[in-house]
Amino acid sequence: MKTFIRIIVCTLVAIIIQQGIFMYVENVYLDTNAEITVEKVDENIEEETIKKEEIQLSANVGDVSLSNDGRYVAYLQDDKLKVLDSNDGTEKEVTTKSNETIAYYEWLTNEDNMIIIKKVKSGRGSYFEPITYYAKKNETRSLTDFDISEIKINITNDEEKVENVIFSTATSSLYIKIKKPSGKSDLYYLNIMNQLELVRKNKDIGDIIVPPTTTKCVMEMGNYATILNSTDNIQIPNVSITRILGTDINDNVYFGEEVDEKITKIYYCVLNDPKSQWNNLTLSKPVNKEDISIDYTGRIFVNDSESKIVNELISGQSVKYEGDYVQIYSKGVISRVGNKLLKNEIKDTRLIKN
């Protein structure tokens, strides 16, 4: 009998709990008259700024270098490195101390950041110091090793100059080429841990590049090109004089065949892929090496300074510009007329993959 009563009591308790849950769901959770408070959340959304097709420079600006998107313009003025934001016209100055000068600066591929090399004079002698600059924040940062020591390259002769700086964002590999008064060069390598190493000393080194996903640079050595620490030169069939032109996001390395100091043909392939085959493009007429530019997507631009036309060889498109050719950027070509920079767009911005 006690067991029967216990069962009835437990059943009644369960029914009461169940009905209570149903009443809560119906009257509270599903109540159509329930008051719902909606608060507006103010998000700081940056509106896309309309980029100007013209960039006005001040009267005494000399040579300029633009970021890949054409937004930021860098130039030396009164021995100070300045950066102009063409979106709003603001000009910022890269801060240096009284014993520091800007020896070299280079925009990183497809970024609004720069590698800057400072020449620093101290009581113990002079040295080159690489730093990074972030244009959007107008900030510089020193490169330090594990001991939090700043990276320094000692200068043995005051006539030494930083001639080239190459950086791979994917592998954080930095190469710095120092040209000596003798014409020979030292090549330094800074790895992802910011460990500095002299990898070539007092050698005849021409242009250098490093493919995005590798750490070994490709160098011009005399009439040939070679990969750092490789025992052999890069062999391109039937090419006697090889010149480095650039690299792209897909690790293609581009070379020019030089004949009578002009580039007549362009070859490219992925050097670290044993299955990669050589591709080639024959130019309609021989051109100077400096008239050829390779962008990070694999577009090949050839500038005809006489007709003021830049041809893009992959798409077959071209753009006519006014004034003097300055450089390529992500949407086309930058030219200069007096103190005004002009953006000349090439509509085809497709990513080239091989």
C-alpha atoms as one frame of an Amber mdcrd trajectory, in Angstrom:
protein
   0.000   0.000   0.000   2.866   2.339   0.897   4.500   1.570  -2.403   1.289
   2.424  -4.285   0.946   5.747  -2.446   4.619   6.556  -3.197   4.015   5.947
  -6.918   0.944   8.215  -6.946   2.821  11.019  -5.151   5.781  10.815  -7.561
   3.413  10.853 -10.527   1.598  13.947  -9.243   4.906  15.740  -8.630   6.055
  14.930 -12.171   2.768  16.216 -13.637   3.027  19.452 -11.639   6.639  20.029
 -12.794   5.748  19.246 -16.405   2.770  21.623 -16.374   4.927  24.291 -14.814
   7.439  23.955 -17.661   4.671  24.114 -20.271   3.201  27.233 -18.645   6.647
  28.908 -18.626   7.271  28.115 -22.275   3.814  29.297 -23.324   3.578  32.416
 -21.170   7.176  33.575 -21.169   9.252  32.079 -23.949   6.515  32.050 -26.601
   4.554  35.030 -25.380   3.868  37.202 -28.436   3.335  40.185 -26.157   6.756
  39.837 -24.580   8.759  43.054 -24.678  11.988  42.687 -26.622  14.564  45.428
 -26.305  16.737  45.967 -29.368  19.816  48.081 -28.850  21.662  49.695 -31.734
  25.305  48.678 -31.765  27.488  51.381 -33.233  30.248  49.706 -35.198  33.162
  51.793 -36.267  32.993  50.836 -39.922  35.504  52.627 -42.068  33.910  53.804
 -45.261  35.876  53.091 -48.398  37.618  56.247 -49.445  37.356  57.131 -53.077
  40.898  56.997 -54.357  41.988  59.943 -56.423  43.237  59.444 -59.960  45.708
  62.285 -59.451  48.157  62.819 -56.607  49.495  66.314 -55.997  53.071  66.616
 -54.733  54.732  69.598 -53.128  57.068  71.701 -55.259  60.452  70.269 -54.262
  59.762  66.523 -54.268  62.255  64.496 -56.298  62.118  60.755 -56.965  59.114
  58.932 -55.528  58.156  55.346 -54.754  54.556  54.172 -54.293  53.013  51.321
 -52.355  51.539  48.494 -54.401  47.985  49.868 -54.210  49.138  53.362 -55.170
  47.863  54.904 -51.950  51.118  55.876 -50.238  53.917  57.901 -51.824  57.382
  57.836 -50.255  60.185  60.286 -51.005  63.254  61.880 -49.478  62.936  65.588
 -48.799  65.672  67.541 -47.020  67.275  64.184 -46.113  64.065  63.120 -44.364
  61.875  60.218 -45.486  58.292  61.359 -45.898  55.159  59.391 -46.728  52.112
  60.999 -48.338  48.695  59.372 -47.920  47.022  60.176 -51.241  43.578  59.346
 -49.835  43.482  62.325 -47.491  46.571  64.324 -48.461  48.305  63.955 -45.098
  52.094  63.816 -45.044  54.002  61.984 -42.327  57.718  61.983 -41.609  59.585
  58.848 -40.593  61.221  59.739 -37.292  65.016  59.533 -37.101  67.538  60.655
 -34.515  70.201  63.300 -35.120  72.872  60.637 -35.753  70.698  58.687 -38.230
  70.045  59.080 -41.947  67.906  57.060 -44.353  70.183  54.902 -46.513  67.515
  52.892 -48.342  63.792  52.164 -48.350  61.653  49.636 -50.199  57.902  48.945
 -50.185  57.001  45.336 -49.443  55.193  43.409 -52.155  51.410  43.870 -52.016
  51.570  45.651 -48.660  51.533  49.161 -47.224  54.687  48.471 -45.229  58.318
  49.302 -45.921  61.740  47.971 -45.076  63.975  50.917 -44.215  67.739  50.818
 -43.745  69.143  53.531 -41.507  72.771  54.607 -41.462  73.690  55.217 -37.840
  76.810  56.986 -36.604  78.020  56.139 -33.119  81.148  56.520 -31.007  82.225
  53.030 -32.056  81.764  53.625 -35.781  78.905  53.544 -38.255  76.483  50.757
 -39.086  73.383  49.981 -41.136  70.227  49.128 -39.203  67.101  47.624 -40.833
  63.699  48.624 -39.461  60.104  48.210 -40.598  57.628  51.009 -41.237  53.834
  50.653 -41.150  52.261  53.387 -43.266  48.698  53.122 -41.920  49.878  53.543
 -38.330  52.894  55.719 -39.123  54.976  53.457 -36.897  58.506  52.108 -37.111
  59.773  48.985 -35.394  63.296  47.788 -34.871  64.275  44.285 -35.882  65.730
  42.438 -32.899  67.128  38.970 -32.286  66.355  36.618 -29.383  68.553  38.710
 -27.099  66.451  41.788 -27.980  69.531  43.256 -29.620  69.005  45.478 -32.645
  70.229  44.140 -35.973  73.363  45.968 -37.114  75.630  45.673 -40.157  78.964
  47.310 -39.427  80.269  49.732 -42.048  83.975  49.315 -42.825  84.109  52.106
 -45.411  81.966  55.228 -45.349  81.459  54.898 -49.130  79.563  51.617 -48.745
  75.954  51.814 -49.890  72.826  49.703 -49.517  72.074  48.784 -53.130  69.264
  46.266 -52.809  66.896  44.865 -50.188  64.684  41.845 -50.889  62.063  40.450
 -48.523  59.796  37.389 -48.645  56.684  37.947 -46.531  55.778  34.244 -46.557
  59.108  33.041 -45.155  60.216  36.284 -43.452  63.524  36.082 -45.313  65.391
  39.364 -45.720  68.427  39.919 -47.939  70.520  43.087 -47.832  73.111  43.793
 -50.514  75.910  46.210 -49.581  77.881  47.693 -52.492  81.549  48.474 -51.799
  83.628  51.238 -53.423  85.503  48.498 -55.330  82.279  47.540 -57.132  82.001
  44.209 -55.336  79.263  43.435 -52.831  78.515  41.723 -49.542  75.200  39.916
 -49.166  73.552  39.513 -45.764  70.681  37.189 -44.884  68.280  37.747 -41.996
  66.104  34.711 -41.232  62.714  34.401 -39.536  64.420  34.440 -36.111  66.217
  37.679 -37.045  69.595  35.973 -37.080  71.988  37.846 -39.364  74.438  35.969
 -41.569  76.967  37.113 -44.169  76.255  34.677 -47.024  78.393  36.261 -49.762
  81.496  38.369 -49.192  83.212  40.651 -51.690  81.568  39.136 -54.778  80.347
  40.449 -58.130  76.600  40.304 -57.493  73.967  41.813 -59.752  70.235  41.860
 -59.082  68.763  39.513 -56.486  65.247  38.217 -55.831  63.682  35.666 -53.503
  60.541  33.706 -54.510  57.686  34.211 -51.997  57.630  30.725 -50.436  61.366
  30.020 -50.366  64.301  31.281 -48.343  67.072  30.926 -50.940  67.647  34.000
 -53.075  68.365  33.966 -56.793  71.357  36.099 -57.821  72.951  37.448 -60.950
  76.606  36.463 -60.987  78.301  37.861 -64.071  76.408  36.693 -67.152  74.642
  33.926 -65.253  72.063  33.455 -62.522  72.370  31.075 -59.612  70.510  30.035
 -56.469  72.248  30.771 -53.182  74.391  27.811 -52.025  73.847  25.996 -55.324
  76.940  24.646 -57.067  75.524  25.143 -60.562  74.187  28.066 -62.545  70.565
  28.119 -63.677  70.465  26.618 -67.142  68.086  28.152 -69.686  68.277  26.418
 -73.080  70.235  28.390 -75.695  70.606  31.468 -73.479  74.111  32.884 -73.085
  73.488  35.958 -70.916  70.807  35.748 -68.218  69.262  38.690 -66.392  66.850
  38.486 -63.453  63.557  40.319 -64.001  61.440  39.375 -60.984  59.183  36.827
 -59.325  55.459  36.395 -58.628  53.061  35.014 -56.039  53.160  31.556 -57.635
  56.950  31.292 -57.173  57.684  31.811 -60.858  61.066  33.432 -61.413  61.397
  35.582 -64.536  64.601  35.934 -66.549  65.520  37.953 -69.597  67.777  36.813
 -72.411  70.222  39.639 -73.053  71.600  40.282 -76.527  73.650  43.431 -77.197
  72.636  44.809 -73.777  68.925  44.500 -74.606  66.326  41.957 -73.467  64.940
  40.008 -76.416  63.082  37.151 -74.732  61.527  36.406 -71.340  61.700  32.987
 -69.659  59.964  31.914 -66.460  59.317  28.814 -64.347  59.131  27.633 -60.725
  62.744  26.847 -59.893  62.006  24.753 -56.801  59.561  22.520 -58.699  61.415
  19.793 -60.643  58.333  19.249 -62.828  58.101  22.894 -63.875  58.882  23.603
 -67.526  60.306  26.770 -69.015  57.747  29.178 -70.461  58.908  31.922 -72.791
  57.707  35.110 -74.433  59.451  36.712 -77.402  59.381  40.505 -77.328  58.288
  42.397 -80.430  61.524  44.380 -80.221  64.554  44.408 -77.887  64.091  46.574
 -74.787  66.145  47.773 -71.846  65.957  45.632 -68.748  64.671  48.551 -66.660
  61.679  48.871 -69.005  60.357  45.457 -67.888  58.383  45.076 -64.653  56.834
  41.951 -63.128  54.066  42.378 -60.575  53.208  39.899 -57.821  50.281  38.410
 -59.788  52.490  37.492 -62.737  51.625  40.332 -65.082  54.513  41.371 -67.322
  54.679  45.075 -68.167  56.893  46.513 -70.897  57.301  50.275 -71.075  57.828
  51.999 -74.421  59.093  55.391 -73.283  59.106  56.842 -76.802  55.425  56.205
 -77.497  54.517  56.458 -73.773  52.657  53.161 -73.867  52.921  50.286 -71.395
  51.972  46.855 -72.724  50.934  43.974 -70.480  52.123  40.842 -72.267  49.894
  38.209 -70.632  46.537  39.903 -71.250  47.630  41.772 -74.376  46.266  45.006
 -72.947  48.037  48.346 -73.008  47.698  51.798 -71.502  48.925  55.141 -72.787
  50.231  57.538 -70.187  51.074  61.205 -69.959  54.372  62.566 -68.693  57.201
  60.396 -67.376  56.846  56.747 -66.415  57.300  56.157 -62.675  56.331  52.555
 -61.873  53.587  49.964 -62.035  50.990  49.508 -59.291  48.171  47.032 -58.644
  45.788  48.613 -61.170  48.170  49.778 -63.849  50.834  52.436 -64.297  51.914
  55.533 -62.382  53.248  58.462 -64.418  54.336  61.963 -63.487  53.668  65.374
 -64.987  55.541  68.042 -63.045  54.405  67.792 -59.431  51.405  65.625 -60.248
  51.249  61.818 -60.239  48.709  60.160 -62.520  47.137  56.734 -62.044  46.631
  55.060 -65.416  44.478  51.964 -64.911  44.626  48.727 -66.846  41.275  47.076
 -66.222  42.492  43.478 -66.337  43.708  42.638 -62.820  43.191  38.868 -62.943
  45.514  36.596 -61.011  47.776  34.647 -63.325  48.506  31.059 -62.368  50.617
  28.567 -64.274
